[in-house]
Short mmCIF file of C-alpha atoms and ligand atoms in Angstrom, two decimals:
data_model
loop_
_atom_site.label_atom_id
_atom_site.label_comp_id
_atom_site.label_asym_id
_atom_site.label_seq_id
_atom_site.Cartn_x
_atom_site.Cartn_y
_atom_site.Cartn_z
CA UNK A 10 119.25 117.26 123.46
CA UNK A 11 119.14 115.39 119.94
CA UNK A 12 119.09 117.97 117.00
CA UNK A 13 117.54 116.52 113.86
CA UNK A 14 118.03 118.26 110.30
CA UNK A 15 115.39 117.75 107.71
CA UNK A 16 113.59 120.18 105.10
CA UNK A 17 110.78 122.24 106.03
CA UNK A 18 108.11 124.13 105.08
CA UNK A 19 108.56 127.40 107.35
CA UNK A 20 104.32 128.40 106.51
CA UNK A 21 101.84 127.57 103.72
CA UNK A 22 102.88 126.81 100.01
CA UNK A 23 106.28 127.31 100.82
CA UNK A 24 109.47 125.68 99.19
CA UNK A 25 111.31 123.41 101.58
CA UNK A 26 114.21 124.51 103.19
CA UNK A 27 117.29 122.49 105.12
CA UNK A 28 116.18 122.75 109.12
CA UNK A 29 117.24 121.64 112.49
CA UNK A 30 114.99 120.82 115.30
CA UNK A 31 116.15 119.61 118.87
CA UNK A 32 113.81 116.59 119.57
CA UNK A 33 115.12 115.95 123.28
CA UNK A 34 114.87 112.63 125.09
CA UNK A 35 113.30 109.61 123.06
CA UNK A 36 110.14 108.59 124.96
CA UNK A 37 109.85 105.35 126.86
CA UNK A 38 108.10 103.65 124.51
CA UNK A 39 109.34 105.38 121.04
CA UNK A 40 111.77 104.03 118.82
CA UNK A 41 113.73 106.49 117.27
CA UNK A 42 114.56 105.40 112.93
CA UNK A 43 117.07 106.74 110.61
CA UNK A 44 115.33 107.30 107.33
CA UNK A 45 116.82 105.57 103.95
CA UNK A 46 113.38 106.44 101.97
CA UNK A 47 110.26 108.47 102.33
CA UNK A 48 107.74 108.57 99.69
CA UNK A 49 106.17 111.66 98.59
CA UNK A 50 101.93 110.83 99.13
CA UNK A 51 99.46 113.45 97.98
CA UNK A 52 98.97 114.28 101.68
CA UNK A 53 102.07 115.71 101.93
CA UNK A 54 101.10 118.55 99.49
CA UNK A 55 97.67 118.86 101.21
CA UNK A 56 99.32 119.75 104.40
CA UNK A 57 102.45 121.78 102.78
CA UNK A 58 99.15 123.90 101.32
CA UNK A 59 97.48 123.83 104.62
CA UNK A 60 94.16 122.65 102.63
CA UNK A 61 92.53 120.72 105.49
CA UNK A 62 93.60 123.73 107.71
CA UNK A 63 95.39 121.26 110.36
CA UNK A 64 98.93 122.07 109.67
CA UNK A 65 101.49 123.39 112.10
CA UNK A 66 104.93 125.29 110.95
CA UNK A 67 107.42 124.85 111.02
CA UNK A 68 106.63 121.19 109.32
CA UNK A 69 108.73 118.46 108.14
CA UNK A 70 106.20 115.88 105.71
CA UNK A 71 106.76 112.86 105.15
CA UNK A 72 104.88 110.02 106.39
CA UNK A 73 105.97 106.91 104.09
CA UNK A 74 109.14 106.16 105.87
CA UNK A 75 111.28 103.17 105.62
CA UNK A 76 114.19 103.01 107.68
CA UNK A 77 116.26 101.34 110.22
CA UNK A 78 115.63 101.37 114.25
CA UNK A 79 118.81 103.31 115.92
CA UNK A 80 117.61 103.77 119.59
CA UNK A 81 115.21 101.86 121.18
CA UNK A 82 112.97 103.98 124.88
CA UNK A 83 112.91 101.74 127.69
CA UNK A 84 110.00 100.28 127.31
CA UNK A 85 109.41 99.72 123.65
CA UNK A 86 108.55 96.51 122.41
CA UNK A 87 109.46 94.07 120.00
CA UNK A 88 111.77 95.92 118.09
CA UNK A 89 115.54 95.73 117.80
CA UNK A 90 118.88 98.32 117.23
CA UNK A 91 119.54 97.95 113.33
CA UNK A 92 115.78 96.31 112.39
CA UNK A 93 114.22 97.72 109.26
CA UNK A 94 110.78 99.09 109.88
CA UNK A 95 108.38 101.07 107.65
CA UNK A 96 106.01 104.32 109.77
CA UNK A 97 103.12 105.77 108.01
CA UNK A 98 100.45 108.70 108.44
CA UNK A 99 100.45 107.81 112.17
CA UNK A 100 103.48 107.87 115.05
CA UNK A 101 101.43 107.10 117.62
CA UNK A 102 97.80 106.48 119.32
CA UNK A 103 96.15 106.49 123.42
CA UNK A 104 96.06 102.85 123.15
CA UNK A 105 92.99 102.61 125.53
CA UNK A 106 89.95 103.94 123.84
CA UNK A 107 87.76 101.36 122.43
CA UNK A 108 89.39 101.83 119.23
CA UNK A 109 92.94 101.28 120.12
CA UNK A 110 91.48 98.51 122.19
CA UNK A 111 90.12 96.51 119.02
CA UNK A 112 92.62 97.09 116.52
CA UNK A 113 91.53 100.57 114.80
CA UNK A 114 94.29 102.21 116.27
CA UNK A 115 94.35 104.88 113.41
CA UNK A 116 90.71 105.56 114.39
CA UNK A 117 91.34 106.24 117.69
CA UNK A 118 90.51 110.38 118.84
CA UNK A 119 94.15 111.14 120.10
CA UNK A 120 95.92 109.30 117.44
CA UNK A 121 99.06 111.58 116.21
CA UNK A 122 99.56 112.02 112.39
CA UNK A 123 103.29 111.99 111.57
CA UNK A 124 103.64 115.23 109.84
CA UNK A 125 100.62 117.27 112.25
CA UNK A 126 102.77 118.96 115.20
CA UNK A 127 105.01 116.10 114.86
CA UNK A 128 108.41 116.25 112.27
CA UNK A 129 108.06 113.84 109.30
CA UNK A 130 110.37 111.76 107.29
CA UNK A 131 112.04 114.45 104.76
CA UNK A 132 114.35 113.76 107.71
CA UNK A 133 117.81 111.98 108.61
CA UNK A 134 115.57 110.61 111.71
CA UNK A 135 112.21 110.18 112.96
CA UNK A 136 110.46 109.14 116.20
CA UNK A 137 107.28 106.83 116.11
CA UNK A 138 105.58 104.94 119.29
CA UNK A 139 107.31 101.50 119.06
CA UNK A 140 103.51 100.29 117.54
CA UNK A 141 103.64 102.17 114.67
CA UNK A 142 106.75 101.43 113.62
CA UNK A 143 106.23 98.22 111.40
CA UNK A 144 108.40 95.49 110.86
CA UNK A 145 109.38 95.44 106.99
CA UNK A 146 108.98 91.42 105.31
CA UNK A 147 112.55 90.76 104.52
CA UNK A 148 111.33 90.37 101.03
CA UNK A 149 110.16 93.65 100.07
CA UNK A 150 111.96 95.77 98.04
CA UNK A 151 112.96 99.02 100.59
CA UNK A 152 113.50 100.81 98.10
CA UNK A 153 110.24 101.64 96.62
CA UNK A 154 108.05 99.74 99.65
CA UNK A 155 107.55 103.60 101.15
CA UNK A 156 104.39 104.21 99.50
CA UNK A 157 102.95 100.65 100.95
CA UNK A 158 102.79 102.98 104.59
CA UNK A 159 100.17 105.50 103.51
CA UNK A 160 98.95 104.93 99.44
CA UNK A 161 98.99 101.05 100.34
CA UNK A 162 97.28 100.37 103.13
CA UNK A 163 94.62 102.84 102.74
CA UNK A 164 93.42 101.00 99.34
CA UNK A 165 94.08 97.51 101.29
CA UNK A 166 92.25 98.19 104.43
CA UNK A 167 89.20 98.34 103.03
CA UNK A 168 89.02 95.04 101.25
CA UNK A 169 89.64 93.50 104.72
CA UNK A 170 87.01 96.14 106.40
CA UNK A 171 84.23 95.29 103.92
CA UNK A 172 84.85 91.78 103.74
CA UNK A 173 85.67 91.98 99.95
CA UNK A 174 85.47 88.06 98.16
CA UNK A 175 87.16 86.80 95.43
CA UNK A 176 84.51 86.44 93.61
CA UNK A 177 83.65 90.11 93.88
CA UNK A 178 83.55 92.06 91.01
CA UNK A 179 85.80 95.17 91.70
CA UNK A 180 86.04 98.54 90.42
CA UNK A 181 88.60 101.06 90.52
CA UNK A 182 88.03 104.90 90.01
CA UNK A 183 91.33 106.77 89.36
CA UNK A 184 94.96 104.86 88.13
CA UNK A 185 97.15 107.62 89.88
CA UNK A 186 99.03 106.89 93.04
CA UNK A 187 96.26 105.39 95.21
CA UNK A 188 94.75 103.31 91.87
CA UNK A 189 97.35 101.64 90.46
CA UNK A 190 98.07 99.78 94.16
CA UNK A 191 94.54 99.11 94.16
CA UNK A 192 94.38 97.16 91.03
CA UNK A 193 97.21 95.13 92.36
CA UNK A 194 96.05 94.46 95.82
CA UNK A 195 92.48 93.54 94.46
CA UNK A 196 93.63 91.21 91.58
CA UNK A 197 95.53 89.41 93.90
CA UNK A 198 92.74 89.81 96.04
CA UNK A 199 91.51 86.77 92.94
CA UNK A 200 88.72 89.99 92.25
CA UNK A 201 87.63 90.72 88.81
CA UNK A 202 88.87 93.75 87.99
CA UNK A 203 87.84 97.18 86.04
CA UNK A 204 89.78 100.22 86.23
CA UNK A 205 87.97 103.61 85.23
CA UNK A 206 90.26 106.30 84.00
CA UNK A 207 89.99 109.61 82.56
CA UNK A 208 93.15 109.01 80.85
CA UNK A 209 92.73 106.27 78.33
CA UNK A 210 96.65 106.48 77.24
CA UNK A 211 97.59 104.55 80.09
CA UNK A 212 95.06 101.26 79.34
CA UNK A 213 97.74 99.21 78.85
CA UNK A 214 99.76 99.87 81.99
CA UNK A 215 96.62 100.08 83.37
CA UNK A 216 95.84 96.09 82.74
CA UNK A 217 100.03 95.26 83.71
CA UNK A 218 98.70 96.78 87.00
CA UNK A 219 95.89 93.63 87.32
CA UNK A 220 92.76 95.32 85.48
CA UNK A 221 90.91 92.75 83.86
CA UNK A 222 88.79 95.55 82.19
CA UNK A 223 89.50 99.52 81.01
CA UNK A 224 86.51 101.98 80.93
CA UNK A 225 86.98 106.02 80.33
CA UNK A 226 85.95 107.32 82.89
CA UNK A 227 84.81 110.72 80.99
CA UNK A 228 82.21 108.79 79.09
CA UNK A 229 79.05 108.49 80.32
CA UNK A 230 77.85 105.97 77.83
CA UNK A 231 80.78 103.45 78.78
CA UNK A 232 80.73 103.75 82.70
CA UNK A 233 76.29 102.82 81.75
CA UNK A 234 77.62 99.80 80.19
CA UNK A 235 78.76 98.52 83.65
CA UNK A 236 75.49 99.18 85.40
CA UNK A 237 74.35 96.84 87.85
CA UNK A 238 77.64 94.97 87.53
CA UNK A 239 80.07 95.65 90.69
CA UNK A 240 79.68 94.47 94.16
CA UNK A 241 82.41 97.37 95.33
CA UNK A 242 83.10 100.55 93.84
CA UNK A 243 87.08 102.49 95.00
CA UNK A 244 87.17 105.72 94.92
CA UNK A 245 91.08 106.96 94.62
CA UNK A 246 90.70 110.46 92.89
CA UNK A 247 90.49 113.80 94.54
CA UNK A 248 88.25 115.73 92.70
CA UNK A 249 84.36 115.40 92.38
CA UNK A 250 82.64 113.00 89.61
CA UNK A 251 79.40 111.67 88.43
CA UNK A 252 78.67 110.22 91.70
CA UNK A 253 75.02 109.33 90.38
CA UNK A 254 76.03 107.75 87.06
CA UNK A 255 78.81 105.76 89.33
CA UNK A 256 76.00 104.60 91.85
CA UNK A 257 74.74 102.73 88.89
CA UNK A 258 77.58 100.56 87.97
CA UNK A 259 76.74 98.48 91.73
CA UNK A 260 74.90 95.64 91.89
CA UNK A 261 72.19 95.61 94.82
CA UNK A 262 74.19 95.82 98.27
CA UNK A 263 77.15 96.78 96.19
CA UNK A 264 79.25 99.66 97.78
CA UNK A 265 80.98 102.56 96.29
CA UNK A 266 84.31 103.39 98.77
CA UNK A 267 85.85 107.06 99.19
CA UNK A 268 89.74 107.21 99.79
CA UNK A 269 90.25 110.12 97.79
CA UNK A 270 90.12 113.07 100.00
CA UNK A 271 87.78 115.07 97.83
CA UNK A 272 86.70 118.03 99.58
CA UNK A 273 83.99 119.06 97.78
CA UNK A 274 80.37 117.82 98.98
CA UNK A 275 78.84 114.49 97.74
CA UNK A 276 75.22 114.62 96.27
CA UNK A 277 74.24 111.28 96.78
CA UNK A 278 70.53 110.23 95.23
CA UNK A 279 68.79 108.94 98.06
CA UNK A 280 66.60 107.00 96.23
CA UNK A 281 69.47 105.04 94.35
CA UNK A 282 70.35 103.96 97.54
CA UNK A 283 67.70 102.95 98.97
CA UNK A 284 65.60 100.92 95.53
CA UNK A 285 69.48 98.72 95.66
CA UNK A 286 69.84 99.10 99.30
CA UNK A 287 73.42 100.23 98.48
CA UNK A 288 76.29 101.84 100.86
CA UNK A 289 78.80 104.93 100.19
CA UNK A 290 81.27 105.00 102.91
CA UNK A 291 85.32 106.10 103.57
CA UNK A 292 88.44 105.39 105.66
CA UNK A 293 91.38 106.54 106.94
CA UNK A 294 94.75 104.30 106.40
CA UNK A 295 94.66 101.77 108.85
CA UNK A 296 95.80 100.16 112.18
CA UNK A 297 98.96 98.97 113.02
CA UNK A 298 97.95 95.35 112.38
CA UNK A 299 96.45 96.16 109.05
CA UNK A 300 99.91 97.74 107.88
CA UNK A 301 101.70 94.56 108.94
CA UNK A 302 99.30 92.27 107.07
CA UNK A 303 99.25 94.15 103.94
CA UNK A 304 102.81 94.56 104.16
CA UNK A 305 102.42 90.61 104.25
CA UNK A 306 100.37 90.33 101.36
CA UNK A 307 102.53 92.90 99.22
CA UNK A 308 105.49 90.37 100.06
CA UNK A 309 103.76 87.29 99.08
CA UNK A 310 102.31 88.46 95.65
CA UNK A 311 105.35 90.61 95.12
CA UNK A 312 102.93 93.50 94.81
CA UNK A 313 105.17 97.01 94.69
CA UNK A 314 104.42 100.77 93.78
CA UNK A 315 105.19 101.40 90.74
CA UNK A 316 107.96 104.40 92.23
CA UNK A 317 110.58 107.57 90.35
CA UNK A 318 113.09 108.50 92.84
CA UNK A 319 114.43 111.74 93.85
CA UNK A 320 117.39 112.46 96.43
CA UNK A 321 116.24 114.07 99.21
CA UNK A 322 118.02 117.42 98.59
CA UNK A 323 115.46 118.11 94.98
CA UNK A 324 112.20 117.26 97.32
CA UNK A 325 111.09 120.83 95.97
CA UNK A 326 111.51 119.68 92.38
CA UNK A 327 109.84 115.85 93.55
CA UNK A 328 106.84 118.42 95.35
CA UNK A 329 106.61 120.14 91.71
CA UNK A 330 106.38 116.95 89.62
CA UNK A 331 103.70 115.37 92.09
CA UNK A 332 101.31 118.85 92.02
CA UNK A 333 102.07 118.87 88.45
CA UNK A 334 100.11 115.29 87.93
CA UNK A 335 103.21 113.76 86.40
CA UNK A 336 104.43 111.13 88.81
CA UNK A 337 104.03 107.11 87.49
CA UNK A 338 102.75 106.71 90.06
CA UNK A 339 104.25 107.64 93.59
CA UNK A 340 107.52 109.35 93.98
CA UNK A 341 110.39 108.21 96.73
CA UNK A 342 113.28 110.39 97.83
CA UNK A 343 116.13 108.69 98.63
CA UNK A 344 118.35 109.96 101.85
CA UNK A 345 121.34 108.30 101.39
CA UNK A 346 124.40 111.48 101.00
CA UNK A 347 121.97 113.79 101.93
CA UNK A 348 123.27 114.71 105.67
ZN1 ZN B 2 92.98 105.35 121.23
ZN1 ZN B 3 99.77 109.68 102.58
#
């Protein structure tokens, strides 16, 4: 048997704690990766809390992991002893529903999040199905590139879903964790750009980020100036808005995207809608493919989270300073000494 020690959250809203679980014999076709740097994503806190009521204790989070491959099952494939790799919110999928079958992988029914009766990456080790382990672009920066697996891809994947242009006219609701990687990927994207934020005091980072344009997002007579204006509308925050008055800002076909996992209920006017025959729709991370090719993109425009790191052994301090709204803008804990 292979014992792995991590921290863990013994039930719900509880501190961390060191912990050893035995994970027996690597799969066939797992790779098993030592962890040198996990971000800390919202989701993390959300299933700490047991707020979507899926979690399972004991539970190790973590699902930004970048680390190197140390064993290899018998038949993985593609990936070698020593090769840097990044896993995200999922460790594996069935690979032969019709999702897995076209690329949607993390849309598939049976598809395994990394931190839902599966240990995480606040971890000396993890174990992923050799798919979802992702080769890392030599050229990223490992040290902060964590946040690309979960916060990154989710705001990427749905330029590529929607068929976002350059020439689109972008907007941008929320410059937290999720927001301030979507102003980079969609100004590099070659997108105009307009970030709407409740917090005005960060405008100027806010534009260093790629925002061609800052609007508050707490007033009403601003966010009217933009009517008619976008062709897509991302949604990165958590907690319920205006959804009618943000309706407005699209242009006719324009859509407004959900990635923040608000839990409240949308009311959506119907009639908005329908007059500008316009779309509100959401998604989940993304494929395996999708991760590679964002990591791709990151690595060409030298796109990076903006990151504060932690060492693994204050993740309950790291926990506090994410709930607490203070991180600029994702937090990392770093493993190295801390086993
Ligand atoms: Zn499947
Ligand atoms: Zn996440």
């Amino acid at each position: 048997m292979t014992s792995i020690n991590g921290w863990a959250a013994q039930g719900a809203k509880q501190r961390l704690e060191p912990f050893t679980y035995e994970a027996g014999p690597l799969g066939a076709e797992e790779v098993e990766v030592a962890v040198e740097y996990c971000g800390l994503c919202h989701s993390d806190l959300s299933i700490i809390n047991n707020d979507w009521g899926l979690s399972r204790y004991p539970l190790i989070p973590g699902h930004e992991v970048i680390g190197r491959i140390v064993a290899v099952g018998d038949r993985a494939k593609e990936l070698k002893i020593g090769q840097r790799v990044g896993i995200g919110w999922n460790v594996d999928s069935c690979m032969h529903c019709h999702e897995c079958l076209t690329g949607n992988h993390n849309l598939c029914r049976e598809a395994a999040p990394t931190i839902i009766g599966h240990h995480g990456g606040f971890a000396e080790r993890v174990r992923a199905h050799w798919l979802w382990a992702i080769p890392l672009p030599g050229t990223l920066e490992a040290s902060s590139a964590g946040p690309l697996l979960c916060g990154g891809v989710t705001v990427f994947a749905p330029l590529l879903t929607y068929g976002v242009k350059p020439t689109d006219r972008v907007g941008i609701v929320g410059i937290g964790g999720l927001g301030h990687l979507a102003l980079q990927f969609a100004r590099a994207w070659g997108c105009e750009v307009t970030a709407f934020t409740s917090d005005l005091s960060k405008a100027e980072e806010t534009r260093g980020f790629g925002a061609h344009r800052v609007v508050s997002s707490r007033n009403s007579a601003e966010v009217l100036k933009m009517a008619n204006s976008l062709d897509f509308l991302m949604i990165t925050v958590n907690v319920p808005l205006d959804w009618p008055l943000l309706l407005k800002t699209l242009k006719p076909n324009g859509r407004m995207h959900v990635v923040g996992a608000v839990l409240e209920p949308m009311a959506i006017p119907a009639f908005d809608l329908i007059m500008g025959q316009k779309s509100v729709s959401g998604s989940p991370t993304g494929g395996p493919a999708v991760i590679a090719a964002m990591l791709d993109f990151a690595a060409r425009h030298h796109l990076a989270p903006q990151v504060e790191h932690f060492p693994l052994n204050k993740v309950n301090d790291a926990i506090a300073h994410l709930a607490a709204g203070k991180a600029r803008y994702r937090v990392v804990l770093d493993h190295a000494g801390s086993f």
